[in-house]
Amino acid sequence: MTEDLHALQRRLAAFAAARRWEPYHTPKNLAAALSVEAAELLEIFQWLTPEEARAVMEDADTARRVRDEVADVLAYLLQFCEVLGVDVLEALSAKIDRNESRFPLPGDGD
Amino acid sequence: MTEDLHALQRRLAAFAAARRWEPYHTPKNLAAALSVEAAELLEIFQWLTPEEARAVMEDADTARRVRDEVADVLAYLLQFCEVLGVDVLEALSAKIDRNESRFPLPGDGD
Amino acid sequence: MTEDLHALQRRLAAFAAARRWEPYHTPKNLAAALSVEAAELLEIFQWLTPEEARAVMEDADTARRVRDEVADVLAYLLQFCEVLGVDVLEALSAKIDRNESRFPLPGDGD
Amino acid sequence: MTEDLHALQRRLAAFAAARRWEPYHTPKNLAAALSVEAAELLEIFQWLTPEEARAVMEDADTARRVRDEVADVLAYLLQFCEVLGVDVLEALSAKIDRNESRFPLPGDGD
């Protein structure tokens, strides 16, 4: 069974601490690294038509690359949240609540 | 209690479906949007010294902005994974396993 | 008549110096700012179909936004090159030379 | 003598046309590619201290990488401007004019 998000966040923190990478893991550096990894994910799609983009998981090599970049994005996001003490699940839950008010459905609030 | 990651992913999918946003949520568009949100998080830090960057959560307005951008990054990452059928927790768990082999600790493997 | 690239680069340097912004204009900060501006340009296109994207200059407001973001990207690129002493035109000319060898045309070299 | 910006822009357009890359060079794809290249430039700096970042051109390999990424950013910016008919020098000149009004110097306007 896969670990949950907080277990993975703790594993990443222990991994960095054991390798003494913490001095590099400033909030600014981690925000830059997150942005770089998101761009590497985008790079896979940059020359594809919308149709080709939809089929990327059918090619084993591209599928592996997509999963790898997705993992890197989440890894840096969790490490960023770790050093600043942000609860990412709580932040997203609160954001969805706000968006439900911002973009109400027809019939909502009747 | 906060929902777990998969509950948030399902909530985001239902939110987009109810507003008929699915035609816009192609893998390519979501990868672009993820990259744009990661840059918006980086923007908060771009002119700060490493010391100022470490203190961003002490200012209520900046802290709110950080949580908001973090939520947006996770939201687009989960929506991207949803449309391509990627299990993001499994992808990250596998990546940490690989990194433990790639960057062994002194004493590992004795 | 519009100034040439090096005249604009000197004007940007004088502008920053007069406002005492130089301490913020480190290579790392300028590389981050360049990346953020490039993402703001991408943001204009993120939900558009390829056809809608081709027509962006037909709407006066969007056209103004495109020109504004393009100017910001070039401004940070030139300021980055200024602080590191890189000649951007020479760098691009050399790169095109290399690409002509890397991607020869059929019939080249006969 | 190095070519000027417009000469390089024409060379890039001819290069792409000769290789029949034009169908890939949509505004949306070029904006994505520009953003990806800007992130690759940022990647060079992501773990460096401000002091290390200032010294990047002293190492021949890193200096070559910086010039290469700077060339890629400018190449995609020019190709983007080419397909949308944007004059990038004019756009930047107009932007600096606006910024001189937005951020007046003490004593300006007396």
PDB file of C-alpha atoms in Angstrom, chain B:
ATOM      1  CA  MET B   1     -10.361  17.046   9.876  1.00  0.00           C
ATOM      2  CA  THR B   2      -8.779  17.779   6.488  1.00  0.00           C
ATOM      3  CA  GLU B   3      -9.585  15.506   3.585  1.00  0.00           C
ATOM      4  CA  ASP B   4      -6.807  13.302   2.239  1.00  0.00           C
ATOM      5  CA  LEU B   5      -5.180  13.849  -1.165  1.00  0.00           C
ATOM      6  CA  HIS B   6      -7.436  11.519  -3.123  1.00  0.00           C
ATOM      7  CA  ALA B   7     -10.572  13.075  -1.612  1.00  0.00           C
ATOM      8  CA  LEU B   8      -9.312  16.517  -2.725  1.00  0.00           C
ATOM      9  CA  GLN B   9      -8.529  15.140  -6.191  1.00  0.00           C
ATOM     10  CA  ARG B  10     -12.113  13.802  -6.494  1.00  0.00           C
ATOM     11  CA  ARG B  11     -13.510  17.145  -5.259  1.00  0.00           C
ATOM     12  CA  LEU B  12     -11.503  19.024  -7.916  1.00  0.00           C
ATOM     13  CA  ALA B  13     -12.715  16.650 -10.642  1.00  0.00           C
ATOM     14  CA  ALA B  14     -16.355  17.089  -9.568  1.00  0.00           C
ATOM     15  CA  PHE B  15     -15.875  20.872  -9.393  1.00  0.00           C
ATOM     16  CA  ALA B  16     -14.546  21.046 -12.972  1.00  0.00           C
ATOM     17  CA  ALA B  17     -17.179  18.626 -14.307  1.00  0.00           C
ATOM     18  CA  ALA B  18     -20.052  20.599 -12.736  1.00  0.00           C
ATOM     19  CA  ARG B  19     -18.799  23.794 -14.421  1.00  0.00           C
ATOM     20  CA  ARG B  20     -18.192  22.005 -17.768  1.00  0.00           C
ATOM     21  CA  TRP B  21     -14.503  22.990 -17.695  1.00  0.00           C
ATOM     22  CA  GLU B  22     -13.357  19.553 -18.862  1.00  0.00           C
ATOM     23  CA  PRO B  23     -12.739  20.583 -22.511  1.00  0.00           C
ATOM     24  CA  TYR B  24     -10.154  23.100 -21.246  1.00  0.00           C
ATOM     25  CA  HIS B  25      -8.521  20.594 -18.916  1.00  0.00           C
ATOM     26  CA  THR B  26      -6.341  18.871 -21.494  1.00  0.00           C
ATOM     27  CA  PRO B  27      -3.009  17.475 -20.243  1.00  0.00           C
ATOM     28  CA  LYS B  28      -1.125  20.148 -22.176  1.00  0.00           C
ATOM     29  CA  ASN B  29      -3.197  23.038 -20.798  1.00  0.00           C
ATOM     30  CA  LEU B  30      -2.968  21.700 -17.245  1.00  0.00           C
ATOM     31  CA  ALA B  31       0.824  21.299 -17.537  1.00  0.00           C
ATOM     32  CA  ALA B  32       1.023  24.931 -18.702  1.00  0.00           C
ATOM     33  CA  ALA B  33      -1.244  26.112 -15.869  1.00  0.00           C
ATOM     34  CA  LEU B  34       0.819  24.163 -13.303  1.00  0.00           C
ATOM     35  CA  SER B  35       3.967  25.831 -14.591  1.00  0.00           C
ATOM     36  CA  VAL B  36       2.337  29.278 -14.440  1.00  0.00           C
ATOM     37  CA  GLU B  37       1.195  28.742 -10.822  1.00  0.00           C
ATOM     38  CA  ALA B  38       4.662  27.536  -9.791  1.00  0.00           C
ATOM     39  CA  ALA B  39       6.064  30.771 -11.269  1.00  0.00           C
ATOM     40  CA  GLU B  40       3.520  32.803  -9.290  1.00  0.00           C
ATOM     41  CA  LEU B  41       4.810  31.141  -6.115  1.00  0.00           C
ATOM     42  CA  LEU B  42       8.392  31.945  -7.149  1.00  0.00           C
ATOM     43  CA  GLU B  43       7.383  35.566  -7.839  1.00  0.00           C
ATOM     44  CA  ILE B  44       6.797  36.087  -4.094  1.00  0.00           C
ATOM     45  CA  PHE B  45      10.488  35.301  -3.503  1.00  0.00           C
ATOM     46  CA  GLN B  46      12.221  36.766  -6.541  1.00  0.00           C
ATOM     47  CA  TRP B  47      13.633  39.945  -4.977  1.00  0.00           C
ATOM     48  CA  LEU B  48      14.052  38.634  -1.403  1.00  0.00           C
ATOM     49  CA  THR B  49      17.355  37.810   0.233  1.00  0.00           C
ATOM     50  CA  PRO B  50      17.613  34.234   1.586  1.00  0.00           C
ATOM     51  CA  GLU B  51      16.955  35.679   5.084  1.00  0.00           C
ATOM     52  CA  GLU B  52      13.846  37.601   4.036  1.00  0.00           C
ATOM     53  CA  ALA B  53      12.616  34.517   2.183  1.00  0.00           C
ATOM     54  CA  ARG B  54      12.842  32.455   5.360  1.00  0.00           C
ATOM     55  CA  ALA B  55      10.599  34.937   7.206  1.00  0.00           C
ATOM     56  CA  VAL B  56       7.736  35.161   4.660  1.00  0.00           C
ATOM     57  CA  MET B  57       5.200  33.442   6.931  1.00  0.00           C
ATOM     58  CA  GLU B  58       5.577  36.126   9.611  1.00  0.00           C
ATOM     59  CA  ASP B  59       3.660  38.639   7.513  1.00  0.00           C
ATOM     60  CA  ALA B  60      -0.042  37.673   7.418  1.00  0.00           C
ATOM     61  CA  ASP B  61      -0.665  38.915   3.869  1.00  0.00           C
ATOM     62  CA  THR B  62       2.381  37.205   2.389  1.00  0.00           C
ATOM     63  CA  ALA B  63       1.593  34.011   4.330  1.00  0.00           C
ATOM     64  CA  ARG B  64      -1.918  34.000   2.859  1.00  0.00           C
ATOM     65  CA  ARG B  65      -0.445  34.519  -0.639  1.00  0.00           C
ATOM     66  CA  VAL B  66       2.021  31.626  -0.148  1.00  0.00           C
ATOM     67  CA  ARG B  67      -0.762  29.250   0.989  1.00  0.00           C
ATOM     68  CA  ASP B  68      -2.902  30.351  -1.931  1.00  0.00           C
ATOM     69  CA  GLU B  69      -0.212  29.669  -4.553  1.00  0.00           C
ATOM     70  CA  VAL B  70       0.758  26.361  -2.930  1.00  0.00           C
ATOM     71  CA  ALA B  71      -2.913  25.321  -3.164  1.00  0.00           C
ATOM     72  CA  ASP B  72      -3.021  26.309  -6.860  1.00  0.00           C
ATOM     73  CA  VAL B  73       0.105  24.283  -7.657  1.00  0.00           C
ATOM     74  CA  LEU B  74      -1.317  21.183  -5.952  1.00  0.00           C
ATOM     75  CA  ALA B  75      -4.725  21.724  -7.575  1.00  0.00           C
ATOM     76  CA  TYR B  76      -3.310  21.736 -11.106  1.00  0.00           C
ATOM     77  CA  LEU B  77      -0.936  18.855 -10.332  1.00  0.00           C
ATOM     78  CA  LEU B  78      -3.878  16.722  -9.129  1.00  0.00           C
ATOM     79  CA  GLN B  79      -6.046  17.680 -12.100  1.00  0.00           C
ATOM     80  CA  PHE B  80      -3.194  16.857 -14.473  1.00  0.00           C
ATOM     81  CA  CYS B  81      -2.778  13.451 -12.786  1.00  0.00           C
ATOM     82  CA  GLU B  82      -6.547  12.884 -12.906  1.00  0.00           C
ATOM     83  CA  VAL B  83      -6.824  13.337 -16.682  1.00  0.00           C
ATOM     84  CA  LEU B  84      -3.809  11.111 -17.397  1.00  0.00           C
ATOM     85  CA  GLY B  85      -4.597   8.447 -14.768  1.00  0.00           C
ATOM     86  CA  VAL B  86      -1.327   8.969 -12.873  1.00  0.00           C
ATOM     87  CA  ASP B  87      -1.212   8.029  -9.167  1.00  0.00           C
ATOM     88  CA  VAL B  88       0.901  10.885  -7.823  1.00  0.00           C
ATOM     89  CA  LEU B  89       1.585   9.314  -4.400  1.00  0.00           C
ATOM     90  CA  GLU B  90       2.762   6.081  -6.010  1.00  0.00           C
ATOM     91  CA  ALA B  91       4.938   8.068  -8.449  1.00  0.00           C
ATOM     92  CA  LEU B  92       6.602   9.969  -5.610  1.00  0.00           C
ATOM     93  CA  SER B  93       7.068   6.851  -3.464  1.00  0.00           C
ATOM     94  CA  ALA B  94       8.795   5.081  -6.386  1.00  0.00           C
ATOM     95  CA  LYS B  95      10.960   8.154  -7.015  1.00  0.00           C
ATOM     96  CA  ILE B  96      12.142   8.320  -3.390  1.00  0.00           C
ATOM     97  CA  ASP B  97      13.013   4.595  -3.604  1.00  0.00           C
ATOM     98  CA  ARG B  98      15.122   5.296  -6.705  1.00  0.00           C
ATOM     99  CA  ASN B  99      16.786   8.317  -5.106  1.00  0.00           C
ATOM    100  CA  GLU B 100      17.750   6.225  -2.070  1.00  0.00           C
ATOM    101  CA  SER B 101      19.723   3.986  -4.446  1.00  0.00           C
ATOM    102  CA  ARG B 102      21.152   6.916  -6.431  1.00  0.00           C
ATOM    103  CA  PHE B 103      22.353   8.876  -3.390  1.00  0.00           C
ATOM    104  CA  PRO B 104      23.319   6.165  -0.852  1.00  0.00           C
ATOM    105  CA  LEU B 105      24.380   7.204   2.634  1.00  0.00           C
ATOM    106  CA  PRO B 106      27.881   6.367   3.870  1.00  0.00           C
ATOM    107  CA  GLY B 107      27.478   2.985   5.549  1.00  0.00           C
ATOM    108  CA  ASP B 108      24.518   1.946   3.367  1.00  0.00           C
ATOM    109  CA  GLY B 109      24.951  -1.460   1.840  1.00  0.00           C
ATOM    110  CA  ASP B 110      27.517  -2.702   4.413  1.00  0.00           C
TER     111      ASP B 110
END
